[in-house]
PDB file of C-alpha atoms in Angstrom:
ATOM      1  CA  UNK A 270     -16.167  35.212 -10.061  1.00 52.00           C
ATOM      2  CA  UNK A 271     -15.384  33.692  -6.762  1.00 63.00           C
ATOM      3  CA  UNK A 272     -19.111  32.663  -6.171  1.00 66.00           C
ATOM      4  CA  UNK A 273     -18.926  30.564  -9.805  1.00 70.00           C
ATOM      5  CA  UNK A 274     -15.583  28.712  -8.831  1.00 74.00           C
ATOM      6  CA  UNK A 275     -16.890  27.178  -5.397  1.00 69.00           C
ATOM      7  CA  UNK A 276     -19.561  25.365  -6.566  1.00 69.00           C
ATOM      8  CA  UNK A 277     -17.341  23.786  -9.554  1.00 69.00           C
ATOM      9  CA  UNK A 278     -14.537  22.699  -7.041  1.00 72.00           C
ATOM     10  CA  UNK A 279     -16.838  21.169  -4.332  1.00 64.00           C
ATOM     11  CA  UNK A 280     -18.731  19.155  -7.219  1.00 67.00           C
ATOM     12  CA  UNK A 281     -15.569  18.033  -8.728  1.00 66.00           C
ATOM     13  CA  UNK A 282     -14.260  16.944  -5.481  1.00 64.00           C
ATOM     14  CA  UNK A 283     -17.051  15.411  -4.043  1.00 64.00           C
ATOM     15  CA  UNK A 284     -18.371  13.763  -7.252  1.00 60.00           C
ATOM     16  CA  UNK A 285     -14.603  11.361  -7.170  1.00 60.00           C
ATOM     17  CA  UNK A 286     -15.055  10.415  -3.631  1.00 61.00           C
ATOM     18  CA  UNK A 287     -19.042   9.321  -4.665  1.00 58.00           C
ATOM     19  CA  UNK A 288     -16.987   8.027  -7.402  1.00 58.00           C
ATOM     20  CA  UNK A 289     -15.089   6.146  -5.684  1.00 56.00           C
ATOM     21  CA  UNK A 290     -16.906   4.917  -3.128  1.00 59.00           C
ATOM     22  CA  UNK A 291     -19.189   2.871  -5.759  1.00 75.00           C
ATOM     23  CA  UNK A 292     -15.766   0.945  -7.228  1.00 82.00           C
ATOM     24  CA  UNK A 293     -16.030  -2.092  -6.206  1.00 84.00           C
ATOM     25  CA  UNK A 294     -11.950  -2.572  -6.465  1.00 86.00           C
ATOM     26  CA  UNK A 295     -11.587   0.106  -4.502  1.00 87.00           C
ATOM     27  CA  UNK A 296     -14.536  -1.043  -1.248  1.00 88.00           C
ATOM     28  CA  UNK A 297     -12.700  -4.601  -1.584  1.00 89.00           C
ATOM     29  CA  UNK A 298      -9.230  -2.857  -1.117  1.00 89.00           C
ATOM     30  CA  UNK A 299     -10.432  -0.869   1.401  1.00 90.00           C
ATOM     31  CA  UNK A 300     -12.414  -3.790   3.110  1.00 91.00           C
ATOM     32  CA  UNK A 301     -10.031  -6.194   3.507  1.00 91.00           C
ATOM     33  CA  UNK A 302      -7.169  -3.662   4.848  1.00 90.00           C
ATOM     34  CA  UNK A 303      -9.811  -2.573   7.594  1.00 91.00           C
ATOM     35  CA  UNK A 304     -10.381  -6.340   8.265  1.00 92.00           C
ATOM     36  CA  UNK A 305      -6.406  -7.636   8.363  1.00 90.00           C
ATOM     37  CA  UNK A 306      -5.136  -4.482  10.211  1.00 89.00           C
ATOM     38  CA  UNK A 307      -7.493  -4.925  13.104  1.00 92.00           C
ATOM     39  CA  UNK A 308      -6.360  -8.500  13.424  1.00 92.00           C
ATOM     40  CA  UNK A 309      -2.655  -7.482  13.288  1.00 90.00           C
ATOM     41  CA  UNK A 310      -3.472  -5.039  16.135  1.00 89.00           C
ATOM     42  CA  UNK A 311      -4.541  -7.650  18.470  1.00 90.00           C
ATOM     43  CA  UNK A 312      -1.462  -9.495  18.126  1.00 89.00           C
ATOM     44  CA  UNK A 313       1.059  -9.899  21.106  1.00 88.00           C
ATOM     45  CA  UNK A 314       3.472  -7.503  18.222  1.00 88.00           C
ATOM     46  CA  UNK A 315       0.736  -5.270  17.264  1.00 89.00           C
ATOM     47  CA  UNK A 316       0.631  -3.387  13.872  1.00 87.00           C
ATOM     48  CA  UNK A 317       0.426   0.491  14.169  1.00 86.00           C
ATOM     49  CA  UNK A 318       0.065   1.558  10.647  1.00 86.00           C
ATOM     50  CA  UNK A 319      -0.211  -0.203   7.333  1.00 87.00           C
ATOM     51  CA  UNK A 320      -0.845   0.926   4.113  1.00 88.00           C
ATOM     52  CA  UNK A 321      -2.340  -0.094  -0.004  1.00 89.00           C
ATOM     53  CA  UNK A 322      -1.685   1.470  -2.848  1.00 90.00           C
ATOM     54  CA  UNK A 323      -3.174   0.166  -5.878  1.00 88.00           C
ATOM     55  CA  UNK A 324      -1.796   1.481  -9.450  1.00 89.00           C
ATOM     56  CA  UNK A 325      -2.975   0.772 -13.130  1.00 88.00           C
ATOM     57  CA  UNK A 326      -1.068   0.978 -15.708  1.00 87.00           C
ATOM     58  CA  UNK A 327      -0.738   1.003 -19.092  1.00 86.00           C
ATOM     59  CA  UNK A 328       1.862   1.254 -21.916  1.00 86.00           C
ATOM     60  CA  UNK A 329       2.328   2.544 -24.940  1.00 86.00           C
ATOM     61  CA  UNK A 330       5.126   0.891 -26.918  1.00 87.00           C
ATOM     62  CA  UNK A 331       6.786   2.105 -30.411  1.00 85.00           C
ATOM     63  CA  UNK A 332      10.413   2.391 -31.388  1.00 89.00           C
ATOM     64  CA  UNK A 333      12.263   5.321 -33.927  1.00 88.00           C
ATOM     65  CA  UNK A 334      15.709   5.629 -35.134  1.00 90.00           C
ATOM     66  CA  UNK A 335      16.939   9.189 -35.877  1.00 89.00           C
ATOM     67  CA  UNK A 336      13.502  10.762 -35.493  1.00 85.00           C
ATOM     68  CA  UNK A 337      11.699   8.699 -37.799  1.00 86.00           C
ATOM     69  CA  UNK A 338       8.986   6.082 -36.710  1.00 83.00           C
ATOM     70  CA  UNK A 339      10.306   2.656 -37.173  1.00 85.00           C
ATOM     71  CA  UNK A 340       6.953   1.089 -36.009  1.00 85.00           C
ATOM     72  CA  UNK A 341       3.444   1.596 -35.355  1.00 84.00           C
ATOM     73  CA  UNK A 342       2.686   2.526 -31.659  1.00 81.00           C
ATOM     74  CA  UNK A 343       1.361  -0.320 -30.136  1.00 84.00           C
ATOM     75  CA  UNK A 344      -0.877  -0.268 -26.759  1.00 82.00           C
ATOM     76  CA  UNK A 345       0.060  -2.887 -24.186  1.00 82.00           C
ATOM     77  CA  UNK A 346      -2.841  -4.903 -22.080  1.00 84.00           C
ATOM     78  CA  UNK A 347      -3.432  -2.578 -19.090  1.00 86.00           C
ATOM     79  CA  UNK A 348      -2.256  -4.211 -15.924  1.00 87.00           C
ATOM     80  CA  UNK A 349      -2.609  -3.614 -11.701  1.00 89.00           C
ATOM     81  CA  UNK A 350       0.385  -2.928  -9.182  1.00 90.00           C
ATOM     82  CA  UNK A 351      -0.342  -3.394  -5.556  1.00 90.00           C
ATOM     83  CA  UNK A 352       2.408  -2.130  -3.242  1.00 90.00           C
ATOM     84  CA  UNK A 353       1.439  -2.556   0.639  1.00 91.00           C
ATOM     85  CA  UNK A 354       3.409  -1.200   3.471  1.00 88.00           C
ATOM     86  CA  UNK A 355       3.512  -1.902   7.566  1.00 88.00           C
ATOM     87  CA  UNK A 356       4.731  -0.781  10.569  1.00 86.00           C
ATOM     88  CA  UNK A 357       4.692  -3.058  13.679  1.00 86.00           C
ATOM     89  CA  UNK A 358       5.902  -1.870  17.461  1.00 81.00           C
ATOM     90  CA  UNK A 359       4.676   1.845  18.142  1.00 79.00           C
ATOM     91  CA  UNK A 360       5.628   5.228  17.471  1.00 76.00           C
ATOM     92  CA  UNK A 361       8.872   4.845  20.123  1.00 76.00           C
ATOM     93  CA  UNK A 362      10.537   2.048  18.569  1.00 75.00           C
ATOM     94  CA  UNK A 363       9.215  -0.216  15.231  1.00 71.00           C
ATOM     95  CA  UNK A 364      10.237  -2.482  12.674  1.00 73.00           C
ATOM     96  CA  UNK A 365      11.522   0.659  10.351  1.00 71.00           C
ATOM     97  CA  UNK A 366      14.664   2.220  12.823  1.00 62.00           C
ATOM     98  CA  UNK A 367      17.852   1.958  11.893  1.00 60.00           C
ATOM     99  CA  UNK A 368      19.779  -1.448  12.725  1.00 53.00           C
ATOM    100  CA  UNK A 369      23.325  -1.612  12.755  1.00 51.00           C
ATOM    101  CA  UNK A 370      25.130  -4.217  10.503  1.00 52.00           C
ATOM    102  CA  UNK A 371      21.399  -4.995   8.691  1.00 50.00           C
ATOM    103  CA  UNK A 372      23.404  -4.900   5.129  1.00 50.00           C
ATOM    104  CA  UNK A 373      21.283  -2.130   3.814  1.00 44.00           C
ATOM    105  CA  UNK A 374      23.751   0.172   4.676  1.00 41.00           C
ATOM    106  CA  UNK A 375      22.769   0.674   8.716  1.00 41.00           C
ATOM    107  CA  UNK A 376      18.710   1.207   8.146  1.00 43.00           C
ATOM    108  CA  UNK A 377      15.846  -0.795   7.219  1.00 52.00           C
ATOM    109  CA  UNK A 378      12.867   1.813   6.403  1.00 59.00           C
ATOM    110  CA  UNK A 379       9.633   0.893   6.019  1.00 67.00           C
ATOM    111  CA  UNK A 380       8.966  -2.444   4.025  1.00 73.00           C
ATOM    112  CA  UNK A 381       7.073  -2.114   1.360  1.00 81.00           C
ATOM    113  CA  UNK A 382       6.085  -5.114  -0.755  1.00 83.00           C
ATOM    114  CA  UNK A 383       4.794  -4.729  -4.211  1.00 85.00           C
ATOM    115  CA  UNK A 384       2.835  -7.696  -6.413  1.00 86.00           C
ATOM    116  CA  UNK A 385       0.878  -7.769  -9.797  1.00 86.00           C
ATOM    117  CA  UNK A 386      -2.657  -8.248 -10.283  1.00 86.00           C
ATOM    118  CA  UNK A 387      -4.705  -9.275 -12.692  1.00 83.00           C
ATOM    119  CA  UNK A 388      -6.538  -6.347 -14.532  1.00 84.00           C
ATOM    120  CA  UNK A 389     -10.249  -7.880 -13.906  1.00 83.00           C
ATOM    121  CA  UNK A 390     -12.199  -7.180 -10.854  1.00 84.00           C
ATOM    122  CA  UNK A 391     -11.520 -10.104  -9.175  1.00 87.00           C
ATOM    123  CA  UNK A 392     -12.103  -9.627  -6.014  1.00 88.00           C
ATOM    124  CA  UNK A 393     -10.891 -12.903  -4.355  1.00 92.00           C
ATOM    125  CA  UNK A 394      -7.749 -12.637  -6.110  1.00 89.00           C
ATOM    126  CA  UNK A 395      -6.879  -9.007  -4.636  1.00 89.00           C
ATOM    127  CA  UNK A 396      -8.272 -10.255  -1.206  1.00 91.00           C
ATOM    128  CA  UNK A 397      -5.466 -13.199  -1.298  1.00 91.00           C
ATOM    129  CA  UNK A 398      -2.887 -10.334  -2.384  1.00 90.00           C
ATOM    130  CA  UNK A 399      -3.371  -8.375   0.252  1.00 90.00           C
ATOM    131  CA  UNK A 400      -3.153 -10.915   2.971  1.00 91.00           C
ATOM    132  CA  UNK A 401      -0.202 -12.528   1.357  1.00 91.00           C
ATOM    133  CA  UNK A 402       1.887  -9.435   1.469  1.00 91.00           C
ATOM    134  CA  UNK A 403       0.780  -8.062   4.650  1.00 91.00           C
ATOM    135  CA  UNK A 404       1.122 -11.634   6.026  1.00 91.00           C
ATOM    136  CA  UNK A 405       4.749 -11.530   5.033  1.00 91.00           C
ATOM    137  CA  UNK A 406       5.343  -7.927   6.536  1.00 90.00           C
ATOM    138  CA  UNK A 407       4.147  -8.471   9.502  1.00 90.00           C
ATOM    139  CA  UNK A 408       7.010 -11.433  10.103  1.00 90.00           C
ATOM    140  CA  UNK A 409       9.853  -9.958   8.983  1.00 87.00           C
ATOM    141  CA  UNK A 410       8.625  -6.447  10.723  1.00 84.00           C
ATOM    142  CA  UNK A 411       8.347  -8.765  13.752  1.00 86.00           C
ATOM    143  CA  UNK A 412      12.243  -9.984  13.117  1.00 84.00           C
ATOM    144  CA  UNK A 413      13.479  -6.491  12.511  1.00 80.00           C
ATOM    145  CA  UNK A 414      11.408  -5.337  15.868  1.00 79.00           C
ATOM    146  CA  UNK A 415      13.509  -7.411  17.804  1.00 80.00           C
ATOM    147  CA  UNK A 416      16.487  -7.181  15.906  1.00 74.00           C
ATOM    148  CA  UNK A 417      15.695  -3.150  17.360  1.00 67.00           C
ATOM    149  CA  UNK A 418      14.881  -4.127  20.682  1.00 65.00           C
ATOM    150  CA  UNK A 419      17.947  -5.934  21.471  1.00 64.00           C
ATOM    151  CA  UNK A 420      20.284  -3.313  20.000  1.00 60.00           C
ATOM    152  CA  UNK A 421      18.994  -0.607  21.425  1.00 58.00           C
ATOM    153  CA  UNK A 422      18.308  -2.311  24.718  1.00 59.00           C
ATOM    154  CA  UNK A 423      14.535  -1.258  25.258  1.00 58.00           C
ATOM    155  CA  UNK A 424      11.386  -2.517  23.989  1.00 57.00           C
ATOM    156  CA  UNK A 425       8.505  -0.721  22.252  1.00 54.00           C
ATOM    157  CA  UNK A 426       5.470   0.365  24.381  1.00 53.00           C
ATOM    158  CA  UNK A 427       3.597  -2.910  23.282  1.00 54.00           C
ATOM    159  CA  UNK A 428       3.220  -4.546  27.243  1.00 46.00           C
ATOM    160  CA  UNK A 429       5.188  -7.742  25.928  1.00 48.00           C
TER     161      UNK A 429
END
């Protein structure tokens, strides 16, 4: 039994990566978080970890009073969420410890910023999404890095 199971798991699960790998949404994702991350690294602030996640979505909308259908289900236009995340400093002290009087209740977190996309494969437009939002991490990471630094009265292991 063993022997037929094997072969079915390994196909499955290397038949989505090849799957994958020919999407172009997913290479242009993957691409252009390769080619903004290793220019955040070489920054006087360096980034040390950054993420993309890409969701679609679709909906399914239809409304019922006391169990009975009131209307047709109707199926929305599918759409794209990108959420992107980053970390700047190092493992010892980054832009996601815990600042004192920050408003958010004494710690930040990671910051994660989220956008829609069009559905198409554009890929320009998700290129220009992901910069945008990683653009905008990166400064306010910077901000809360120092906001860190001077609390806690060291710096991260960056050689500023």
């Amino acid at each position: 039994m063993n022997k037929r199971i094997w072969p079915s798991i390994l196909f499955l699960l290397f038949g989505t990566i090849f799957i994958y790998a020919q999407d172009p949404v997913f290479n242009t994702v993957k691409t252009e978080l390769n080619r903004n991350f290793e220019v955040l690294k070489q920054q006087t602030v360096p980034a040390y970890y950054g993420f993309v996640r890409l969701d679609e979505m679709q909906a399914i909308t239809t409304a019922a009073s006391l169990g009975k259908l009131q209307s047709e289900a109707i199926l929305n236009s599918p759409n794209r969420v990108m959420s992107i995340g980053l970390r700047v400093g190092d493992n010892n002290l980054d832009n996601s410890h815990e600042i004192r009087e920050s408003g958010w209740g004494g710690s930040q977190g990671i910051s994660v910023r989220g956008s829609y996309i069009p559905y198409e494969d554009n890929t320009r437009i998700i290129k220009n999404n992901i910069w945008l939002l990683l653009d905008d991490l990166y400064k306010e990471g910077v901000q809360n890095l120092r906001a860190g630094e001077s609390q806690y009265g060291c710096q991260s292991r960056t050689g500023r």
